[in-house]
Coordinates of N, CA, C and O in Angstrom, one line a residue:
X661 N 14.7 -3.0 44.8 CA 13.6 -2.1 44.7 C 13.1 -2.0 43.3 O 13.9 -2.0 42.3
X662 N 11.8 -1.9 43.2 CA 11.2 -1.8 41.9 C 11.2 -0.4 41.3 O 11.1 0.6 42.1
X663 N 11.3 -0.2 40.0 CA 11.2 1.1 39.4 C 10.0 1.0 38.5 O 9.8 0.0 37.8
X664 N 9.2 2.0 38.5 CA 7.9 2.1 37.7 C 8.1 3.2 36.7 O 8.3 4.4 37.1
X665 N 8.1 2.9 35.4 CA 8.3 3.9 34.4 C 7.2 3.9 33.3 O 6.6 2.9 33.1
X666 N 7.1 5.1 32.7 CA 6.2 5.2 31.6 C 7.0 5.7 30.4 O 7.9 6.5 30.6
X667 N 6.8 5.1 29.2 CA 7.5 5.5 28.0 C 7.1 6.9 27.7 O 5.9 7.1 27.5
X668 N 8.0 7.8 27.6 CA 7.6 9.2 27.4 C 7.1 9.5 26.0 O 6.5 10.5 25.7
X669 N 7.2 8.5 25.1 CA 6.7 8.7 23.7 C 5.3 8.1 23.5 O 4.7 8.2 22.5
X670 N 4.8 7.5 24.6 CA 3.4 6.9 24.6 C 2.5 7.7 25.5 O 3.0 8.4 26.5
X671 N 1.2 7.7 25.2 CA 0.3 8.3 26.1 C 0.4 7.7 27.5 O 0.7 6.5 27.6
X672 N 0.1 8.4 28.6 CA 0.1 7.9 29.9 C -1.0 6.8 29.9 O -2.1 7.0 29.4
X673 N -0.7 5.7 30.5 CA -1.7 4.6 30.6 C -3.0 5.1 31.1 O -3.1 5.8 32.1
X674 N -4.1 4.6 30.5 CA -5.5 4.9 31.0 C -5.9 3.8 32.0 O -6.9 4.0 32.6
X675 N -5.1 2.8 32.1 CA -5.4 1.7 33.1 C -4.5 2.0 34.3 O -3.5 2.7 34.2
X676 N -4.8 1.4 35.5 CA -3.9 1.6 36.6 C -2.7 0.7 36.6 O -2.7 -0.4 37.1
X677 N -1.7 1.1 35.8 CA -0.5 0.4 35.6 C 0.6 1.2 35.0 O 0.4 2.4 34.7
X678 N 1.8 0.6 34.8 CA 2.9 1.3 34.2 C 3.3 0.6 32.9 O 3.1 -0.6 32.8
X679 N 3.9 1.4 32.0 CA 4.4 0.7 30.8 C 5.5 -0.2 31.1 O 5.6 -1.3 30.5
X680 N 6.4 0.2 32.1 CA 7.6 -0.6 32.3 C 7.8 -0.7 33.9 O 7.7 0.3 34.6
X681 N 8.1 -1.9 34.3 CA 8.4 -2.1 35.7 C 9.7 -2.9 35.7 O 9.9 -3.9 35.0
X682 N 10.7 -2.5 36.5 CA 12.0 -3.1 36.6 C 12.3 -3.5 38.0 O 12.0 -2.8 38.9
X683 N 12.9 -4.7 38.2 CA 13.5 -5.0 39.4 C 15.0 -5.3 39.2 O 15.5 -4.9 38.2
X684 N 15.7 -5.9 40.2 CA 17.1 -6.0 40.0 C 17.5 -6.9 38.8 O 18.6 -6.8 38.3
X685 N 16.6 -7.8 38.4 CA 17.0 -8.8 37.4 C 16.2 -8.7 36.1 O 16.7 -9.1 35.1
X686 N 15.0 -8.1 36.1 CA 14.1 -8.2 35.0 C 13.4 -6.9 34.6 O 13.2 -6.1 35.5
X687 N 13.0 -6.8 33.4 CA 12.2 -5.7 32.9 C 10.9 -6.3 32.4 O 10.9 -7.2 31.6
X688 N 9.8 -5.8 32.9 CA 8.5 -6.3 32.5 C 7.8 -5.1 31.8 O 7.7 -4.0 32.3
X689 N 7.4 -5.5 30.5 CA 6.6 -4.5 29.7 C 5.2 -4.9 29.7 O 4.8 -6.0 29.4
X690 N 4.3 -3.9 29.9 CA 2.9 -4.1 29.7 C 2.5 -4.4 28.3 O 3.2 -4.1 27.4
X691 N 1.4 -5.1 28.1 CA 0.9 -5.4 26.8 C 0.7 -4.2 26.0 O 0.3 -3.1 26.5
X692 N 1.0 -4.3 24.7 CA 1.0 -3.2 23.8 C 0.3 -3.6 22.5 O 0.5 -4.7 22.0
X693 N -0.6 -2.7 22.0 CA -1.3 -2.9 20.7 C -0.9 -1.7 19.8 O -0.4 -0.6 20.3
X694 N -1.2 -1.8 18.5 CA -0.9 -0.6 17.6 C -1.8 0.6 18.0 O -1.3 1.7 17.7
X695 N -2.9 0.4 18.5 CA -3.8 1.6 18.9 C -3.2 2.3 20.1 O -3.7 3.4 20.4
X696 N -2.3 1.7 20.8 CA -1.6 2.4 21.9 C -0.5 3.4 21.3 O 0.0 4.2 22.0
X697 N -0.1 3.2 20.1 CA 1.0 3.9 19.4 C 0.4 4.9 18.5 O -0.5 4.6 17.6
X698 N 0.8 6.2 18.6 CA 0.3 7.2 17.7 C 0.5 6.9 16.3 O 1.6 6.5 15.9
X699 N -0.6 6.9 15.5 CA -0.5 6.5 14.1 C -0.7 5.1 13.8 O -0.8 4.7 12.6
X700 N -0.7 4.2 14.8 CA -0.8 2.8 14.6 C -2.1 2.4 14.1 O -2.2 1.3 13.5
X701 N -3.1 3.2 14.3 CA -4.5 2.8 13.8 C -4.4 2.6 12.3 O -5.3 1.9 11.8
X702 N -3.5 3.2 11.6 CA -3.4 3.2 10.2 C -3.1 1.8 9.7 O -3.3 1.5 8.5
X703 N -2.6 0.9 10.5 CA -2.2 -0.5 10.1 C -3.2 -1.5 10.7 O -3.0 -2.7 10.4
X704 N -4.2 -1.1 11.4 CA -5.1 -2.1 12.0 C -5.7 -2.9 10.9 O -6.2 -2.3 9.9
X705 N -5.7 -4.2 11.1 CA -6.3 -5.1 10.1 C -5.2 -5.9 9.3 O -5.5 -6.9 8.7
X706 N -4.0 -5.4 9.3 CA -2.9 -6.1 8.7 C -2.0 -6.7 9.8 O -1.2 -6.0 10.4
X707 N -2.2 -8.0 10.1 CA -1.6 -8.6 11.2 C -0.1 -8.5 11.2 O 0.6 -8.3 12.2
X708 N 0.5 -8.6 10.0 CA 2.0 -8.6 9.9 C 2.5 -7.2 10.3 O 3.4 -7.0 11.1
X709 N 1.8 -6.1 9.8 CA 2.2 -4.7 10.1 C 1.9 -4.4 11.5 O 2.7 -3.7 12.2
X710 N 0.8 -4.8 12.0 CA 0.5 -4.6 13.5 C 1.6 -5.2 14.3 O 2.1 -4.6 15.3
X711 N 2.0 -6.4 14.0 CA 3.1 -7.1 14.8 C 4.4 -6.3 14.7 O 5.0 -6.1 15.7
X712 N 4.7 -5.9 13.5 CA 6.0 -5.1 13.3 C 5.9 -3.8 14.1 O 6.9 -3.4 14.8
X713 N 4.8 -3.1 14.0 CA 4.7 -1.8 14.8 C 4.9 -2.0 16.3 O 5.6 -1.3 16.9
X714 N 4.2 -3.1 16.8 CA 4.3 -3.3 18.2 C 5.7 -3.8 18.6 O 6.3 -3.3 19.6
X715 N 6.3 -4.7 17.8 CA 7.7 -5.2 18.1 C 8.7 -4.0 18.1 O 9.6 -4.0 18.9
X716 N 8.6 -3.1 17.1 CA 9.5 -2.0 17.1 C 9.4 -1.1 18.3 O 10.3 -0.7 18.9
X717 N 8.1 -0.9 18.8 CA 7.9 0.0 19.9 C 8.4 -0.8 21.2 O 9.0 -0.1 22.1
X718 N 8.2 -2.1 21.3 CA 8.7 -2.8 22.5 C 10.2 -2.8 22.5 O 10.8 -2.6 23.5
X719 N 10.8 -2.8 21.3 CA 12.3 -2.7 21.2 C 12.8 -1.4 21.8 O 13.7 -1.3 22.5
X720 N 12.1 -0.3 21.4 CA 12.4 1.0 21.9 C 12.2 1.2 23.4 O 13.0 1.8 24.0
X721 N 11.1 0.5 23.9 CA 10.9 0.6 25.3 C 12.0 -0.1 26.1 O 12.4 0.3 27.1
X722 N 12.5 -1.3 25.5 CA 13.6 -2.0 26.2 C 14.8 -1.1 26.1 O 15.6 -1.1 27.1
X723 N 15.1 -0.4 25.0 CA 16.3 0.4 24.9 C 16.2 1.5 26.0 O 17.2 1.9 26.6
X724 N 15.0 2.1 26.1 CA 14.8 3.2 27.1 C 15.1 2.6 28.5 O 15.6 3.3 29.4
X725 N 14.8 1.3 28.7 CA 15.1 0.7 30.0 C 16.5 0.1 30.1 O 16.9 -0.5 31.1
X726 N 17.3 0.3 29.1 CA 18.7 -0.2 29.1 C 18.9 -1.6 28.6 O 20.0 -2.2 28.9
X727 N 18.0 -2.1 27.8 CA 18.2 -3.5 27.3 C 17.8 -3.5 25.8 O 17.7 -2.5 25.2
X728 N 17.7 -4.7 25.3 CA 17.3 -4.9 23.9 C 16.5 -6.2 23.8 O 16.3 -6.9 24.7
X729 N 15.9 -6.4 22.6 CA 15.1 -7.6 22.4 C 16.0 -8.9 22.6 O 15.4 -9.9 22.9
X730 N 17.3 -8.8 22.4 CA 18.1 -9.9 22.6 C 18.1 -10.4 24.1 O 18.4 -11.5 24.4
X731 N 17.6 -9.5 25.0 CA 17.5 -9.9 26.4 C 16.2 -10.5 26.8 O 16.0 -10.8 27.9
X732 N 15.3 -10.6 25.8 CA 13.9 -11.0 26.1 C 13.9 -12.5 26.4 O 14.6 -13.3 25.7
X733 N 13.2 -12.9 27.5 CA 13.2 -14.3 27.9 C 11.8 -14.8 27.8 O 11.6 -16.1 27.8
X734 N 10.7 -14.0 27.8 CA 9.3 -14.4 27.8 C 8.5 -13.5 27.0 O 8.6 -12.3 27.2
X735 N 7.6 -14.0 26.2 CA 6.7 -13.2 25.4 C 5.3 -13.8 25.5 O 5.1 -15.0 25.4
X736 N 4.3 -13.0 25.6 CA 2.9 -13.4 25.6 C 2.2 -12.6 24.4 O 2.3 -11.4 24.4
X737 N 1.5 -13.4 23.6 CA 0.9 -12.8 22.4 C -0.6 -13.1 22.5 O -0.9 -14.3 22.7
X738 N -1.4 -12.1 22.2 CA -2.9 -12.4 22.1 C -3.3 -12.0 20.7 O -3.0 -10.8 20.2
X739 N -4.0 -12.9 20.0 CA -4.5 -12.6 18.7 C -6.0 -12.7 18.7 O -6.6 -13.5 19.4
X740 N -6.7 -11.8 17.9 CA -8.1 -11.9 17.8 C -8.6 -13.1 16.9 O -9.7 -13.5 17.0
X741 N -7.6 -13.5 16.1 CA -7.9 -14.7 15.2 C -6.7 -15.6 15.2 O -5.7 -15.2 14.5
X742 N -6.7 -16.7 15.8 CA -5.6 -17.6 15.8 C -5.2 -18.1 14.5 O -4.1 -18.6 14.2
X743 N -6.1 -18.0 13.5 CA -5.8 -18.5 12.1 C -4.8 -17.6 11.5 O -4.2 -18.0 10.5
X744 N -4.5 -16.4 12.1 CA -3.4 -15.5 11.5 C -2.1 -15.8 12.1 O -1.1 -15.0 11.9
X745 N -1.9 -16.8 12.9 CA -0.7 -17.0 13.7 C 0.5 -17.2 12.8 O 1.6 -16.7 13.1
X746 N 0.4 -17.8 11.6 CA 1.6 -18.0 10.7 C 2.1 -16.7 10.1 O 3.3 -16.5 10.0
X747 N 1.1 -15.8 9.8 CA 1.5 -14.5 9.3 C 2.1 -13.7 10.4 O 3.2 -13.0 10.2
X748 N 1.6 -13.7 11.6 CA 2.1 -13.0 12.7 C 3.5 -13.6 13.1 O 4.5 -12.8 13.3
X749 N 3.7 -14.9 13.1 CA 4.9 -15.5 13.4 C 6.0 -15.1 12.4 O 7.2 -14.8 12.9
X750 N 5.7 -14.9 11.1 CA 6.7 -14.5 10.2 C 7.2 -13.1 10.5 O 8.4 -12.9 10.4
X751 N 6.3 -12.2 10.8 CA 6.7 -10.8 11.2 C 7.5 -10.8 12.5 O 8.5 -10.2 12.6
X752 N 7.0 -11.6 13.5 CA 7.6 -11.6 14.8 C 9.0 -12.2 14.7 O 9.9 -11.6 15.4
X753 N 9.3 -13.2 13.9 CA 10.6 -13.8 13.8 C 11.6 -12.9 13.3 O 12.8 -13.0 13.6
X754 N 11.2 -11.8 12.6 CA 12.2 -10.8 12.0 C 13.0 -10.1 13.1 O 14.0 -9.6 12.8
X755 N 12.5 -10.1 14.3 CA 13.1 -9.3 15.4 C 14.1 -10.1 16.3 O 14.6 -9.5 17.2
X756 N 14.3 -11.4 16.0 CA 15.2 -12.2 16.8 C 16.2 -12.9 15.8 O 15.9 -13.4 14.8
X757 N 17.5 -12.8 16.2 CA 18.6 -13.3 15.4 C 18.9 -14.8 15.8 O 18.8 -15.1 17.0
X758 N 19.4 -15.5 14.8 CA 19.9 -16.8 15.1 C 19.0 -17.8 15.7 O 19.5 -18.7 16.5
X759 N 17.7 -17.7 15.5 CA 16.8 -18.6 16.1 C 16.8 -18.6 17.6 O 16.6 -19.6 18.2
X760 N 17.2 -17.5 18.2 CA 17.3 -17.4 19.6 C 16.0 -16.7 20.1 O 15.9 -15.5 20.3
X761 N 14.9 -17.5 20.1 CA 13.6 -17.0 20.5 C 13.3 -17.2 21.9 O 13.6 -18.2 22.5
X762 N 12.6 -16.2 22.5 CA 12.2 -16.4 23.9 C 11.1 -17.4 24.1 O 10.4 -17.7 23.1
X763 N 10.9 -17.8 25.3 CA 9.7 -18.7 25.6 C 8.5 -17.9 25.3 O 8.5 -16.6 25.4
X764 N 7.4 -18.5 24.8 CA 6.3 -17.8 24.3 C 5.0 -18.5 24.5 O 4.9 -19.7 24.5
X765 N 3.9 -17.7 24.7 CA 2.6 -18.2 24.7 C 1.8 -17.4 23.7 O 2.0 -16.2 23.6
X766 N 0.9 -18.0 22.9 CA 0.1 -17.3 22.0 C -1.3 -17.8 22.2 O -1.6 -19.0 22.1
X767 N -2.3 -16.9 22.4 CA -3.7 -17.3 22.6 C -4.6 -16.4 21.8 O -4.2 -15.4 21.3
X768 N -5.8 -16.9 21.6 CA -6.8 -16.2 20.9 C -7.6 -15.4 22.0 O -8.1 -16.0 22.9
X769 N -7.8 -14.1 21.7 CA -8.6 -13.3 22.6 C -9.7 -12.6 21.7 O -9.3 -12.0 20.7
X770 N -10.9 -12.8 22.0 CA -12.0 -12.3 21.2 C -11.9 -10.8 20.9 O -12.3 -10.4 19.8
X771 N -11.5 -10.1 21.8 CA -11.5 -8.6 21.7 C -10.3 -8.0 22.3 O -10.0 -8.2 23.5
X772 N -9.6 -7.1 21.6 CA -8.4 -6.4 22.1 C -8.7 -4.9 22.1 O -9.6 -4.4 21.3
X773 N -8.0 -4.2 22.9 CA -8.2 -2.7 23.0 C -8.1 -2.0 21.6 O -7.2 -2.3 20.8
X774 N -9.0 -1.1 21.4 CA -9.0 -0.3 20.2 C -9.1 -1.1 18.8 O -8.6 -0.6 17.8
X775 N -9.7 -2.2 18.9 CA -9.9 -3.0 17.6 C -8.6 -3.5 17.1 O -8.6 -3.9 15.9
X776 N -7.6 -3.6 17.8 CA -6.3 -4.2 17.4 C -6.5 -5.7 17.2 O -7.4 -6.2 17.8
X777 N -5.6 -6.3 16.5 CA -5.7 -7.7 16.2 C -4.6 -8.5 16.9 O -4.6 -9.7 16.9
X778 N -3.6 -7.8 17.5 CA -2.5 -8.4 18.2 C -2.1 -7.5 19.4 O -2.0 -6.3 19.3
X779 N -1.8 -8.2 20.5 CA -1.3 -7.5 21.7 C -0.1 -8.3 22.2 O -0.2 -9.6 22.2
X780 N 1.0 -7.7 22.4 CA 2.2 -8.4 22.8 C 2.8 -7.8 24.1 O 2.8 -6.5 24.2
X781 N 3.2 -8.6 25.0 CA 3.8 -8.2 26.2 C 5.1 -9.0 26.4 O 5.2 -10.1 25.9
X782 N 6.1 -8.5 27.1 CA 7.3 -9.3 27.3 C 8.0 -9.0 28.6 O 7.8 -8.0 29.2
X783 N 8.9 -10.0 28.9 CA 9.8 -9.9 30.0 C 11.2 -10.1 29.5 O 11.5 -11.0 28.7
X784 N 12.1 -9.2 29.9 CA 13.5 -9.3 29.5 C 14.4 -9.3 30.7 O 14.1 -8.7 31.7
X785 N 15.5 -9.9 30.6 CA 16.5 -9.9 31.7 C 17.3 -8.6 31.6 O 17.7 -8.2 30.5
X786 N 17.5 -8.0 32.7 CA 18.3 -6.8 32.7 C 19.8 -7.1 32.4 O 20.3 -8.1 33.0
X787 N 20.4 -6.5 31.4 CA 21.8 -6.8 31.1 C 22.7 -6.4 32.3 O 22.5 -5.4 33.0
X788 N 23.7 -7.2 32.4 CA 24.7 -6.9 33.4 C 26.1 -7.4 32.9 O 26.2 -7.9 31.8
X789 N 27.1 -7.3 33.8 CA 28.4 -7.7 33.4 C 28.5 -9.1 33.0 O 29.3 -9.5 32.1
X790 N 27.7 -10.0 33.7 CA 27.8 -11.4 33.4 C 27.0 -11.8 32.2 O 27.0 -13.0 31.8
X791 N 26.3 -10.9 31.5 CA 25.4 -11.2 30.4 C 26.1 -10.8 29.0 O 25.4 -10.7 28.1
X792 N 27.4 -10.7 29.0 CA 28.0 -10.3 27.7 C 27.7 -11.2 26.6 O 27.7 -10.8 25.4
X793 N 27.4 -12.5 26.8 CA 27.1 -13.4 25.7 C 25.7 -13.2 25.2 O 25.4 -13.6 24.1
X794 N 24.9 -12.4 25.9 CA 23.5 -12.1 25.4 C 23.4 -10.8 24.6 O 22.4 -10.5 24.1
X795 N 24.5 -10.1 24.6 CA 24.4 -8.8 23.9 C 24.7 -8.9 22.4 O 25.7 -8.5 21.9
X796 N 23.8 -9.5 21.7 CA 23.9 -9.6 20.3 C 22.8 -8.9 19.6 O 21.8 -8.8 19.9

């Protein structure tokens, strides 16, 4: 059975969706930009800081759902300018240990919500007894 949750620290979505959807095996997080996060507007324009703000919040959302970034298996990233990918990559890589990176897609999107420059969504495996090697 699916669970539909909203992060209590974020505004209720203005779109018809949930922040977090979980099934028996996976946690799906909706796309997130810094303008979805209170105070995040202050870093709009700095791709590295936008990425860090979003990744920190996604990590907290996973913790709320009982997992961590170490359980992430898939990430989708949208940038308003693909020329900033190397700067974004450097900030993004800070959140994963030992070069254990999830599968990923990164695309250029001409316009993101709230004038943000990066939007990130992810899928994580729900931790279980058999996942002890993933709990790093």
